[in-house]
Amino acid sequence: MLGRMTRSPAAHEYLLAFADDEHLIGARHTNWIGLGPFLEEDLAFCSIAQDELGHAIGLYGLLLDDPAELDSFAMAREPADYRSCWLAEIECPDWSDSLVRHWLYDRAEALRWDVLAACPDERVSALAARAQREESFHRAHAEQLMSRIAATDTTGRIVASVTRLVPLAAGLWDPTVSEPSAISEGFVRVSSRELADVWKNLIRSDLDRWGLDIAWPSPTTWADQQSAQGNRTRRSETFGQFQSDLLRVVVLDPTAVW
Amino acid sequence: MRVFEVFLKKPGRDEFRHAGSLEAPDPEMAVLLARETHARRGEGAQMWLIDREHVLVADEAELAVNSDKPHRHNDGSRVAARRKGRRDECSDA
């Protein structure tokens, strides 16, 4: 009786955007299983991937009446029906890109859970409280690893990754079309634009602390990136390949029972 | 990278036990990674990490068995032989 029926289309889309981000970044992180730069980091990074997939399951669960629909809903929608951002979608075959993305994304993710922790919908705020505990480890992991690598990176790979990925993160803060309604309905109290400002300050203070000098993208670059991602309605170039990779096993036998 | 030895203790009266080791750049990251490497499934309620550099290691000479002191190596065979002898005596009688 509670659940979907009481949630507005705007709230639904707001949660869907977060769920899709969590799902896709979790799936991308799992590419490092068995390939991490050293064993301990392999385990830690893949554990983070599992946490993100767990958050995605929790969020999708809030959107679906029937839990049995979860797999097909998560993986087999039309690309236009996803609300993910490109930062979560893209492939990062280089470890440096993956690490930088993890840091950029988890800095943002924590802010997003903070907003949902204050949500009047108790199922949402309870999930946020659970996720916040896991996120404190994710942030510590990203912060500690980045601070150590940034201090010793003479190859410039970290700087190159940050320079490449920060503009892409504009799409992470590109709100869904219906976000203003989610705010006016009281589902959330803080806009993506306001969160983006908090996030930028956090990211820039991290960079300062690590002594990394990065040219921040201009407002124009930022706006262009957001319009390219079209309020989370457009998929990145390689999304089709990514989705077919996710579905590769399922399509072998769609009726199989696991 | 440095090597750290990880010890875990379950709740209750069990002692700390060696859980394994791990590589990390420094102590702070060692604690962070130890959780994921050895304790993410609740294997312990307390954890110790020790930098392997700080472990005192005995050498071979210090561990060598005292072969000239057979009285320290009672494996029970002499007692067993005597008891067998007594049993045999009783059954003969």
XYZ file of C-alpha atoms in Angstrom:
351
model
C 0.000 0.000 0.000
C 2.875 2.288 0.735
C 5.596 1.992 -1.878
C 5.104 2.813 -5.477
C 1.510 4.017 -5.339
C 2.338 6.800 -2.909
C 5.397 7.980 -4.821
C 5.026 10.645 -7.506
C 6.461 10.289 -11.030
C 9.063 12.941 -10.122
C 10.189 11.027 -7.025
C 10.265 7.852 -9.107
C 12.505 9.427 -11.723
C 14.746 10.937 -9.060
C 15.328 7.504 -7.484
C 15.680 5.880 -10.888
C 18.555 8.211 -11.801
C 20.422 7.265 -8.636
C 19.615 3.560 -9.017
C 20.905 3.487 -12.594
C 24.098 5.301 -11.611
C 24.719 2.863 -8.770
C 24.016 -0.140 -10.961
C 26.225 0.908 -13.835
C 29.175 2.139 -11.818
C 29.011 -1.018 -9.705
C 29.019 -3.130 -12.852
C 31.933 -1.139 -14.292
C 33.917 -1.489 -11.057
C 33.518 -5.266 -11.171
C 35.640 -5.299 -14.342
C 38.599 -5.171 -11.957
C 37.865 -8.531 -10.328
C 41.134 -10.417 -10.513
C 42.873 -7.509 -12.253
C 43.399 -4.994 -9.437
C 46.859 -3.447 -9.143
C 47.606 -5.587 -6.080
C 45.663 -8.316 -4.318
C 44.476 -6.244 -1.359
C 43.284 -3.439 -3.610
C 41.577 -5.956 -5.877
C 39.533 -7.199 -2.910
C 38.777 -3.703 -1.615
C 37.731 -2.314 -4.992
C 35.519 -5.267 -5.835
C 33.956 -5.082 -2.383
C 33.068 -1.473 -3.151
C 31.605 -2.632 -6.476
C 29.420 -5.119 -4.617
C 28.259 -2.399 -2.227
C 27.241 -0.184 -5.151
C 25.323 -3.041 -6.752
C 23.665 -3.626 -3.371
C 22.597 0.018 -3.259
C 21.220 -0.304 -6.790
C 19.164 -3.355 -5.760
C 17.833 -1.407 -2.784
C 16.870 1.582 -4.923
C 15.345 -0.489 -7.732
C 13.430 -2.360 -5.027
C 11.768 0.923 -4.064
C 10.606 1.382 -7.649
C 9.228 -2.071 -8.381
C 6.108 -3.755 -7.036
C 7.399 -7.203 -7.966
C 10.992 -8.053 -6.931
C 11.075 -10.700 -9.685
C 11.147 -7.893 -12.252
C 14.380 -6.517 -10.865
C 16.879 -8.127 -13.248
C 15.027 -7.311 -16.427
C 14.227 -3.809 -15.195
C 17.839 -3.146 -14.249
C 19.410 -4.559 -17.386
C 16.977 -4.818 -20.262
C 15.211 -1.478 -20.551
C 15.427 0.594 -23.698
C 18.523 2.816 -23.452
C 16.347 5.947 -23.521
C 14.560 4.743 -20.375
C 17.745 4.809 -18.302
C 18.564 7.919 -16.289
C 22.233 7.228 -15.636
C 25.024 9.752 -16.099
C 27.958 9.194 -18.447
C 30.496 9.133 -15.651
C 28.857 5.923 -14.401
C 28.392 4.451 -17.880
C 31.764 4.800 -19.556
C 34.392 2.120 -19.635
C 37.600 2.986 -17.758
C 40.087 0.325 -18.847
C 42.935 2.299 -17.317
C 43.383 1.886 -13.553
C 44.126 5.557 -13.108
C 40.774 6.502 -14.704
C 38.920 3.946 -12.607
C 40.465 5.192 -9.377
C 39.776 8.844 -10.209
C 36.209 8.026 -11.199
C 35.722 6.141 -7.924
C 36.854 9.217 -5.993
C 34.741 11.692 -8.037
C 31.702 9.457 -7.916
C 31.847 8.522 -4.237
C 32.347 12.145 -3.214
C 29.082 12.817 -5.060
C 27.334 9.670 -3.892
C 27.747 10.573 -0.233
C 26.056 13.938 -0.823
C 23.193 12.248 -2.661
C 22.597 9.793 0.198
C 22.646 12.674 2.680
C 19.779 14.241 0.744
C 17.828 10.974 0.725
C 18.488 10.406 4.434
C 16.282 13.459 5.041
C 13.535 12.138 2.726
C 10.075 11.973 4.349
C 9.560 8.524 2.751
C 10.798 6.179 5.480
C 11.773 3.357 3.154
C 14.025 5.767 1.313
C 15.601 7.279 4.429
C 16.196 3.811 5.938
C 18.043 2.686 2.806
C 20.071 5.908 2.868
C 21.100 5.302 6.487
C 22.378 1.841 5.563
C 24.253 3.126 2.536
C 25.853 5.992 4.452
C 27.675 3.518 6.688
C 29.189 1.795 3.652
C 29.982 5.065 1.950
C 32.197 6.234 4.769
C 34.489 3.307 3.936
C 34.324 4.052 0.200
C 35.315 7.662 0.799
C 38.140 6.709 3.141
C 39.405 4.233 0.554
C 39.308 6.756 -2.297
C 40.817 9.531 -0.197
C 43.654 7.431 1.206
C 44.622 5.824 -2.074
C 44.383 9.036 -4.076
C 46.381 11.029 -1.534
C 49.217 8.495 -1.655
C 49.270 8.049 -5.416
C 48.855 11.752 -6.154
C 51.857 12.550 -3.997
C 54.117 10.132 -5.852
C 52.694 10.183 -9.386
C 55.527 11.419 -11.546
C 53.919 10.091 -14.733
C 51.085 12.636 -14.682
C 48.507 9.894 -15.211
C 46.364 10.954 -12.256
C 46.333 14.566 -13.417
C 45.387 13.427 -16.924
C 42.551 11.275 -15.572
C 41.213 14.072 -13.382
C 41.377 16.521 -16.278
C 39.529 14.086 -18.531
C 36.835 12.989 -16.071
C 35.900 16.137 -14.135
C 34.043 17.716 -17.104
C 32.170 14.459 -17.639
C 30.953 14.667 -14.036
C 28.854 17.671 -15.040
C 26.316 15.100 -16.219
C 26.174 13.575 -12.770
C 24.791 16.870 -11.528
C 22.469 17.320 -14.502
C 19.046 16.963 -12.873
C 16.233 14.844 -14.219
C 13.606 16.893 -16.038
C 11.179 16.343 -13.185
C 13.562 17.232 -10.340
C 11.890 20.620 -9.681
C 8.653 18.733 -8.967
C 10.435 16.314 -6.629
C 11.656 19.371 -4.720
C 8.328 21.237 -4.687
C 6.595 18.052 -3.501
C 9.032 17.873 -0.590
C 10.525 14.514 -1.628
C 13.986 16.110 -1.575
C 15.003 19.498 -0.250
C 18.259 20.187 -2.088
C 18.676 20.625 -5.842
C 21.377 18.962 -7.937
C 22.740 22.398 -8.756
C 23.275 23.160 -5.054
C 24.867 19.759 -4.505
C 27.164 20.337 -7.461
C 28.542 23.452 -5.753
C 29.223 21.548 -2.533
C 30.839 18.755 -4.540
C 33.070 21.115 -6.508
C 34.381 22.621 -3.278
C 35.118 19.170 -1.852
C 36.889 18.047 -5.008
C 38.925 21.215 -5.276
C 39.962 21.092 -1.640
C 41.056 17.438 -2.117
C 43.131 18.482 -5.127
C 44.697 21.361 -3.199
C 45.542 19.081 -0.288
C 47.254 16.622 -2.638
C 49.083 19.407 -4.443
C 47.474 18.645 -7.816
C 47.060 21.604 -10.089
C 44.085 21.035 -12.387
C 42.462 23.555 -14.676
C 38.810 23.493 -13.641
C 36.343 23.264 -16.586
C 34.814 26.594 -17.579
C 31.088 27.214 -16.987
C 30.627 26.848 -20.752
C 32.303 23.434 -20.852
C 30.205 22.409 -17.879
C 26.965 23.585 -19.507
C 27.863 21.944 -22.833
C 28.480 18.652 -21.116
C 25.140 18.852 -19.341
C 23.261 19.646 -22.516
C 25.014 16.743 -24.261
C 23.744 14.388 -21.571
C 20.253 15.944 -21.876
C 18.936 15.727 -18.306
C 20.155 12.137 -18.121
C 18.048 11.078 -21.106
C 20.930 10.477 -23.556
C 23.256 7.536 -23.291
C 26.981 7.650 -23.832
C 28.468 6.300 -27.046
C 29.477 2.870 -25.716
C 26.303 2.240 -23.715
C 24.929 -0.229 -26.267
C 28.025 -2.404 -26.024
C 27.984 -2.167 -22.234
C 24.363 -3.246 -22.054
C 24.902 -6.179 -24.384
C 27.875 -7.238 -22.233
C 25.631 -7.173 -19.167
C 23.046 -9.267 -20.975
C 25.477 -11.649 -22.660
C 24.728 -14.635 -20.440
C 21.015 -13.982 -20.000
C 20.307 -13.965 -23.737
C 21.860 -17.425 -24.119
C 18.796 -18.843 -22.394
C 16.189 -16.249 -21.355
C 14.012 -18.852 -19.640
C 16.754 -20.345 -17.466
C 16.116 -20.396 -13.720
C 19.087 -19.559 -11.488
C 54.900 -1.578 0.066
C 55.204 -3.013 3.534
C 53.948 -6.329 4.865
C 51.616 -6.416 7.855
C 50.605 -9.463 9.879
C 46.922 -9.563 10.748
C 45.491 -11.075 13.930
C 41.795 -11.473 14.655
C 39.939 -12.236 17.838
C 36.382 -13.501 17.970
C 34.084 -12.335 20.764
C 34.345 -14.283 24.022
C 37.387 -15.950 25.539
C 39.211 -17.006 22.354
C 42.693 -15.655 21.933
C 43.939 -13.532 19.003
C 44.821 -15.782 16.092
C 46.945 -15.151 13.033
C 44.600 -14.515 10.104
C 47.205 -13.909 7.409
C 49.195 -11.026 6.076
C 48.799 -8.227 3.584
C 50.726 -5.619 1.666
C 50.003 -1.921 2.153
C 51.950 1.308 1.672
C 51.620 2.427 5.309
C 49.819 1.643 8.596
C 46.707 3.703 7.892
C 46.031 1.960 4.600
C 46.951 -1.369 6.134
C 44.046 -1.059 8.581
C 41.692 -0.049 5.782
C 42.735 -2.918 3.505
C 42.879 -5.467 6.335
C 39.194 -5.044 6.902
C 38.478 -5.931 3.271
C 41.080 -8.651 3.013
C 40.497 -10.522 6.253
C 37.468 -9.261 8.146
C 34.688 -8.247 5.797
C 32.540 -11.221 6.736
C 32.671 -10.643 10.466
C 35.611 -13.009 11.049
C 36.641 -11.101 14.153
C 35.456 -8.588 16.703
C 38.939 -7.217 17.280
C 41.898 -6.902 14.960
C 45.608 -6.363 15.475
C 48.044 -5.433 12.751
C 51.765 -5.741 13.172
C 54.330 -4.379 10.770
C 56.463 -7.394 9.863
C 59.538 -5.201 10.382
C 58.651 -5.165 14.067
C 58.270 -8.906 14.504
C 61.088 -10.508 16.468
C 62.199 -13.673 14.738
C 64.169 -16.440 16.471
C 66.943 -17.991 14.427
C 67.623 -21.679 13.821
C 70.164 -22.038 16.606
C 67.704 -20.646 19.125
C 65.136 -23.197 18.056
C 67.461 -26.234 17.833
C 66.325 -29.246 19.824
C 68.540 -30.294 22.780
C 69.504 -33.765 21.506
C 71.689 -34.430 24.571
C 68.753 -34.223 26.989
C 66.569 -37.256 26.195
C 64.821 -37.005 29.560
C 63.037 -33.896 28.231
C 61.460 -35.834 25.406
C 59.119 -38.212 27.133
C 56.834 -39.616 24.480
C 55.277 -42.113 26.917
C 56.782 -45.190 25.270
C 58.646 -46.320 28.403
C 55.543 -46.023 30.578
C 53.521 -47.849 27.927
C 56.108 -50.633 27.767
C 56.033 -51.035 31.560
C 52.240 -51.147 31.646
C 52.217 -53.739 28.876
C 54.741 -55.774 30.806
C 52.493 -55.642 33.921
C 49.435 -56.702 31.902
C 51.363 -59.603 30.372
C 52.507 -60.683 33.867
C 48.901 -60.619 35.123
C 47.570 -62.673 32.214
C 50.377 -65.224 32.593
C 49.507 -65.690 36.267
